Amino acid sequence: MQKKTVAFSGHRSSRIAKFSTDREKLFREVAFDTFVAIESFCIEKGYHTFITGMADGFDLIAAEEVLNLKKRYPYIRLKCVLPFKGQAERYTEADKRRYNGILAQADEVITLQDEYSEGCFFRRNDYLLENSAFLMVYYDALAAVGGTFYTLKRAVEQKKKFANVCYNRR
């Protein structure tokens, strides 16, 4: 299963849109680019299972695009890996609705622990890498810090294949 699994990691909405004057347009473009990348880099190459950490931003965008692609490729699977119960408590109301809608449509939901604890997001990211063969990221390369940097760095160290759907839209 791991050999045909893709994990997602990417920036939060605030970082994706940091330099944008038209957030809605930017997010539509990121969603479109993600849809195309999932189809061409993954599905057409035989990947069929997609796992997301369900963080605000790229993780939710990627999950929604997998669900959109399921209409065309009904055999693909979406697995949501939650670092802890209540992950979305601090999300905006709109993102909570998106989050809950994705969970309702997911093929599997895995919750790694009951409560938040220091390092739980890194443990979630490690889980994503341990259970995938390919990593799709949205990484802007502006700073070598954070969960996306950590995950991409670990993937490179593990010689894991990856694709970056960020085009540094400043």
PDB file of N, CA and C in Angstrom, residues 111-164:
ATOM      1  N   THR A 111      -6.832   9.123  13.869  1.00  0.00           N
ATOM      2  CA  THR A 111      -6.498  10.122  14.883  1.00  0.00           C
ATOM      3  C   THR A 111      -5.334   9.576  15.692  1.00  0.00           C
ATOM      4  N   LEU A 112      -4.222  10.301  15.716  1.00  0.00           N
ATOM      5  CA  LEU A 112      -3.004   9.787  16.338  1.00  0.00           C
ATOM      6  C   LEU A 112      -2.995   9.888  17.858  1.00  0.00           C
ATOM      7  N   GLN A 113      -3.689  10.879  18.418  1.00  0.00           N
ATOM      8  CA  GLN A 113      -3.768  10.969  19.879  1.00  0.00           C
ATOM      9  C   GLN A 113      -4.993  11.787  20.270  1.00  0.00           C
ATOM     10  N   ASP A 114      -5.390  11.657  21.533  1.00  0.00           N
ATOM     11  CA  ASP A 114      -6.612  12.307  22.001  1.00  0.00           C
ATOM     12  C   ASP A 114      -6.481  13.812  22.187  1.00  0.00           C
ATOM     13  N   GLU A 115      -5.343  14.272  22.683  1.00  0.00           N
ATOM     14  CA  GLU A 115      -5.190  15.685  23.010  1.00  0.00           C
ATOM     15  C   GLU A 115      -3.936  16.258  22.364  1.00  0.00           C
ATOM     16  N   TYR A 116      -3.925  17.576  22.231  1.00  0.00           N
ATOM     17  CA  TYR A 116      -2.743  18.265  21.735  1.00  0.00           C
ATOM     18  C   TYR A 116      -1.582  18.039  22.695  1.00  0.00           C
ATOM     19  N   SER A 117      -0.395  17.880  22.145  1.00  0.00           N
ATOM     20  CA  SER A 117       0.832  17.876  22.939  1.00  0.00           C
ATOM     21  C   SER A 117       1.952  18.441  22.077  1.00  0.00           C
ATOM     22  N   GLU A 118       2.969  18.960  22.731  1.00  0.00           N
ATOM     23  CA  GLU A 118       4.101  19.514  21.995  1.00  0.00           C
ATOM     24  C   GLU A 118       4.684  18.445  21.077  1.00  0.00           C
ATOM     25  N   GLY A 119       4.925  18.807  19.840  1.00  0.00           N
ATOM     26  CA  GLY A 119       5.508  17.880  18.877  1.00  0.00           C
ATOM     27  C   GLY A 119       4.508  17.013  18.139  1.00  0.00           C
ATOM     28  N   CYS A 120       3.215  17.153  18.434  1.00  0.00           N
ATOM     29  CA  CYS A 120       2.230  16.256  17.807  1.00  0.00           C
ATOM     30  C   CYS A 120       2.124  16.483  16.294  1.00  0.00           C
ATOM     31  N   PHE A 121       2.376  17.705  15.842  1.00  0.00           N
ATOM     32  CA  PHE A 121       2.315  17.962  14.404  1.00  0.00           C
ATOM     33  C   PHE A 121       3.500  17.310  13.690  1.00  0.00           C
ATOM     34  N   PHE A 122       4.677  17.337  14.319  1.00  0.00           N
ATOM     35  CA  PHE A 122       5.836  16.662  13.724  1.00  0.00           C
ATOM     36  C   PHE A 122       5.629  15.148  13.702  1.00  0.00           C
ATOM     37  N   ARG A 123       5.019  14.601  14.756  1.00  0.00           N
ATOM     38  CA  ARG A 123       4.709  13.151  14.765  1.00  0.00           C
ATOM     39  C   ARG A 123       3.721  12.817  13.653  1.00  0.00           C
ATOM     40  N   ARG A 124       2.740  13.691  13.430  1.00  0.00           N
ATOM     41  CA  ARG A 124       1.809  13.502  12.324  1.00  0.00           C
ATOM     42  C   ARG A 124       2.550  13.520  10.992  1.00  0.00           C
ATOM     43  N   ASN A 125       3.460  14.476  10.814  1.00  0.00           N
ATOM     44  CA  ASN A 125       4.224  14.571   9.570  1.00  0.00           C
ATOM     45  C   ASN A 125       5.097  13.334   9.365  1.00  0.00           C
ATOM     46  N   ASP A 126       5.693  12.829  10.436  1.00  0.00           N
ATOM     47  CA  ASP A 126       6.477  11.590  10.340  1.00  0.00           C
ATOM     48  C   ASP A 126       5.592  10.432   9.916  1.00  0.00           C
ATOM     49  N   TYR A 127       4.390  10.364  10.466  1.00  0.00           N
ATOM     50  CA  TYR A 127       3.437   9.309  10.091  1.00  0.00           C
ATOM     51  C   TYR A 127       3.129   9.382   8.597  1.00  0.00           C
ATOM     52  N   LEU A 128       2.908  10.596   8.097  1.00  0.00           N
ATOM     53  CA  LEU A 128       2.618  10.764   6.671  1.00  0.00           C
ATOM     54  C   LEU A 128       3.765  10.214   5.823  1.00  0.00           C
ATOM     55  N   LEU A 129       4.999  10.536   6.194  1.00  0.00           N
ATOM     56  CA  LEU A 129       6.158  10.061   5.438  1.00  0.00           C
ATOM     57  C   LEU A 129       6.336   8.552   5.545  1.00  0.00           C
ATOM     58  N   GLU A 130       6.133   8.021   6.740  1.00  0.00           N
ATOM     59  CA  GLU A 130       6.309   6.577   6.946  1.00  0.00           C
ATOM     60  C   GLU A 130       5.292   5.758   6.164  1.00  0.00           C
ATOM     61  N   ASN A 131       4.188   6.373   5.812  1.00  0.00           N
ATOM     62  CA  ASN A 131       3.106   5.637   5.163  1.00  0.00           C
ATOM     63  C   ASN A 131       2.861   6.078   3.725  1.00  0.00           C
ATOM     64  N   SER A 132       3.897   6.616   3.088  1.00  0.00           N
ATOM     65  CA  SER A 132       3.756   7.058   1.695  1.00  0.00           C
ATOM     66  C   SER A 132       5.052   6.818   0.932  1.00  0.00           C
ATOM     67  N   ALA A 133       4.927   6.835  -0.389  1.00  0.00           N
ATOM     68  CA  ALA A 133       6.089   6.698  -1.262  1.00  0.00           C
ATOM     69  C   ALA A 133       6.388   7.994  -2.001  1.00  0.00           C
ATOM     70  N   PHE A 134       5.443   8.927  -1.995  1.00  0.00           N
ATOM     71  CA  PHE A 134       5.567  10.174  -2.756  1.00  0.00           C
ATOM     72  C   PHE A 134       5.028  11.300  -1.890  1.00  0.00           C
ATOM     73  N   LEU A 135       5.677  12.456  -1.952  1.00  0.00           N
ATOM     74  CA  LEU A 135       5.239  13.618  -1.183  1.00  0.00           C
ATOM     75  C   LEU A 135       4.915  14.753  -2.142  1.00  0.00           C
ATOM     76  N   MET A 136       3.711  15.300  -2.016  1.00  0.00           N
ATOM     77  CA  MET A 136       3.344  16.487  -2.766  1.00  0.00           C
ATOM     78  C   MET A 136       3.288  17.640  -1.768  1.00  0.00           C
ATOM     79  N   VAL A 137       4.071  18.686  -2.053  1.00  0.00           N
ATOM     80  CA  VAL A 137       4.165  19.812  -1.131  1.00  0.00           C
ATOM     81  C   VAL A 137       3.752  21.113  -1.803  1.00  0.00           C
ATOM     82  N   TYR A 138       3.405  22.062  -0.959  1.00  0.00           N
ATOM     83  CA  TYR A 138       3.293  23.457  -1.354  1.00  0.00           C
ATOM     84  C   TYR A 138       4.284  24.171  -0.447  1.00  0.00           C
ATOM     85  N   TYR A 139       5.508  24.368  -0.962  1.00  0.00           N
ATOM     86  CA  TYR A 139       6.592  24.949  -0.178  1.00  0.00           C
ATOM     87  C   TYR A 139       7.169  26.136  -0.940  1.00  0.00           C
ATOM     88  N   ASP A 140       7.128  27.329  -0.327  1.00  0.00           N
ATOM     89  CA  ASP A 140       7.550  28.548  -1.005  1.00  0.00           C
ATOM     90  C   ASP A 140       9.042  28.844  -0.899  1.00  0.00           C
ATOM     91  N   ALA A 141       9.780  28.089  -0.113  1.00  0.00           N
ATOM     92  CA  ALA A 141      11.234  28.234   0.036  1.00  0.00           C
ATOM     93  C   ALA A 141      11.647  29.597   0.586  1.00  0.00           C
ATOM     94  N   LEU A 142      10.736  30.308   1.228  1.00  0.00           N
ATOM     95  CA  LEU A 142      11.076  31.620   1.779  1.00  0.00           C
ATOM     96  C   LEU A 142      11.776  31.515   3.124  1.00  0.00           C
ATOM     97  N   ALA A 143      11.525  30.436   3.854  1.00  0.00           N
ATOM     98  CA  ALA A 143      12.149  30.259   5.164  1.00  0.00           C
ATOM     99  C   ALA A 143      12.341  28.771   5.439  1.00  0.00           C
ATOM    100  N   ALA A 144      13.492  28.438   5.959  1.00  0.00           N
ATOM    101  CA  ALA A 144      13.810  27.043   6.253  1.00  0.00           C
ATOM    102  C   ALA A 144      13.365  26.694   7.675  1.00  0.00           C
ATOM    103  N   VAL A 145      12.071  26.904   7.936  1.00  0.00           N
ATOM    104  CA  VAL A 145      11.480  26.590   9.239  1.00  0.00           C
ATOM    105  C   VAL A 145      10.064  26.081   9.009  1.00  0.00           C
ATOM    106  N   GLY A 146       9.507  25.444  10.017  1.00  0.00           N
ATOM    107  CA  GLY A 146       8.112  25.034   9.975  1.00  0.00           C
ATOM    108  C   GLY A 146       7.913  23.589   9.564  1.00  0.00           C
ATOM    109  N   GLY A 147       6.672  23.172   9.647  1.00  0.00           N
ATOM    110  CA  GLY A 147       6.315  21.783   9.398  1.00  0.00           C
ATOM    111  C   GLY A 147       6.525  21.338   7.973  1.00  0.00           C
ATOM    112  N   THR A 148       6.240  22.209   7.005  1.00  0.00           N
ATOM    113  CA  THR A 148       6.432  21.828   5.606  1.00  0.00           C
ATOM    114  C   THR A 148       7.916  21.677   5.300  1.00  0.00           C
ATOM    115  N   PHE A 149       8.727  22.614   5.775  1.00  0.00           N
ATOM    116  CA  PHE A 149      10.175  22.496   5.591  1.00  0.00           C
ATOM    117  C   PHE A 149      10.678  21.203   6.218  1.00  0.00           C
ATOM    118  N   TYR A 150      10.261  20.934   7.457  1.00  0.00           N
ATOM    119  CA  TYR A 150      10.660  19.715   8.171  1.00  0.00           C
ATOM    120  C   TYR A 150      10.300  18.466   7.361  1.00  0.00           C
ATOM    121  N   THR A 151       9.082  18.425   6.866  1.00  0.00           N
ATOM    122  CA  THR A 151       8.599  17.240   6.155  1.00  0.00           C
ATOM    123  C   THR A 151       9.335  17.060   4.831  1.00  0.00           C
ATOM    124  N   LEU A 152       9.517  18.142   4.094  1.00  0.00           N
ATOM    125  CA  LEU A 152      10.234  18.054   2.819  1.00  0.00           C
ATOM    126  C   LEU A 152      11.690  17.652   3.047  1.00  0.00           C
ATOM    127  N   LYS A 153      12.322  18.242   4.043  1.00  0.00           N
ATOM    128  CA  LYS A 153      13.716  17.900   4.371  1.00  0.00           C
ATOM    129  C   LYS A 153      13.841  16.414   4.692  1.00  0.00           C
ATOM    130  N   ARG A 154      12.924  15.913   5.513  1.00  0.00           N
ATOM    131  CA  ARG A 154      12.948  14.475   5.867  1.00  0.00           C
ATOM    132  C   ARG A 154      12.712  13.608   4.635  1.00  0.00           C
ATOM    133  N   ALA A 155      11.810  14.024   3.761  1.00  0.00           N
ATOM    134  CA  ALA A 155      11.538  13.263   2.538  1.00  0.00           C
ATOM    135  C   ALA A 155      12.786  13.188   1.662  1.00  0.00           C
ATOM    136  N   VAL A 156      13.487  14.310   1.525  1.00  0.00           N
ATOM    137  CA  VAL A 156      14.717  14.335   0.727  1.00  0.00           C
ATOM    138  C   VAL A 156      15.763  13.424   1.363  1.00  0.00           C
ATOM    139  N   GLU A 157      15.905  13.485   2.680  1.00  0.00           N
ATOM    140  CA  GLU A 157      16.857  12.611   3.388  1.00  0.00           C
ATOM    141  C   GLU A 157      16.524  11.133   3.160  1.00  0.00           C
ATOM    142  N   GLN A 158      15.235  10.831   3.060  1.00  0.00           N
ATOM    143  CA  GLN A 158      14.782   9.442   2.832  1.00  0.00           C
ATOM    144  C   GLN A 158      14.777   9.076   1.346  1.00  0.00           C
ATOM    145  N   LYS A 159      15.216  10.018   0.502  1.00  0.00           N
ATOM    146  CA  LYS A 159      15.242   9.818  -0.953  1.00  0.00           C
ATOM    147  C   LYS A 159      13.857   9.498  -1.524  1.00  0.00           C
ATOM    148  N   LYS A 160      12.872  10.124  -0.913  1.00  0.00           N
ATOM    149  CA  LYS A 160      11.485   9.959  -1.344  1.00  0.00           C
ATOM    150  C   LYS A 160      11.212  10.888  -2.531  1.00  0.00           C
ATOM    151  N   LYS A 161      10.453  10.419  -3.483  1.00  0.00           N
ATOM    152  CA  LYS A 161      10.052  11.257  -4.612  1.00  0.00           C
ATOM    153  C   LYS A 161       9.106  12.337  -4.103  1.00  0.00           C
ATOM    154  N   PHE A 162       9.174  13.539  -4.737  1.00  0.00           N
ATOM    155  CA  PHE A 162       8.266  14.608  -4.338  1.00  0.00           C
ATOM    156  C   PHE A 162       8.022  15.554  -5.503  1.00  0.00           C
ATOM    157  N   ALA A 163       6.959  16.326  -5.379  1.00  0.00           N
ATOM    158  CA  ALA A 163       6.647  17.403  -6.318  1.00  0.00           C
ATOM    159  C   ALA A 163       6.216  18.610  -5.499  1.00  0.00           C
ATOM    160  N   ASN A 164       6.635  19.798  -5.946  1.00  0.00           N
ATOM    161  CA  ASN A 164       6.266  21.038  -5.270  1.00  0.00           C
ATOM    162  C   ASN A 164       5.339  21.818  -6.195  1.00  0.00           C
TER     163      ASN A 164
END
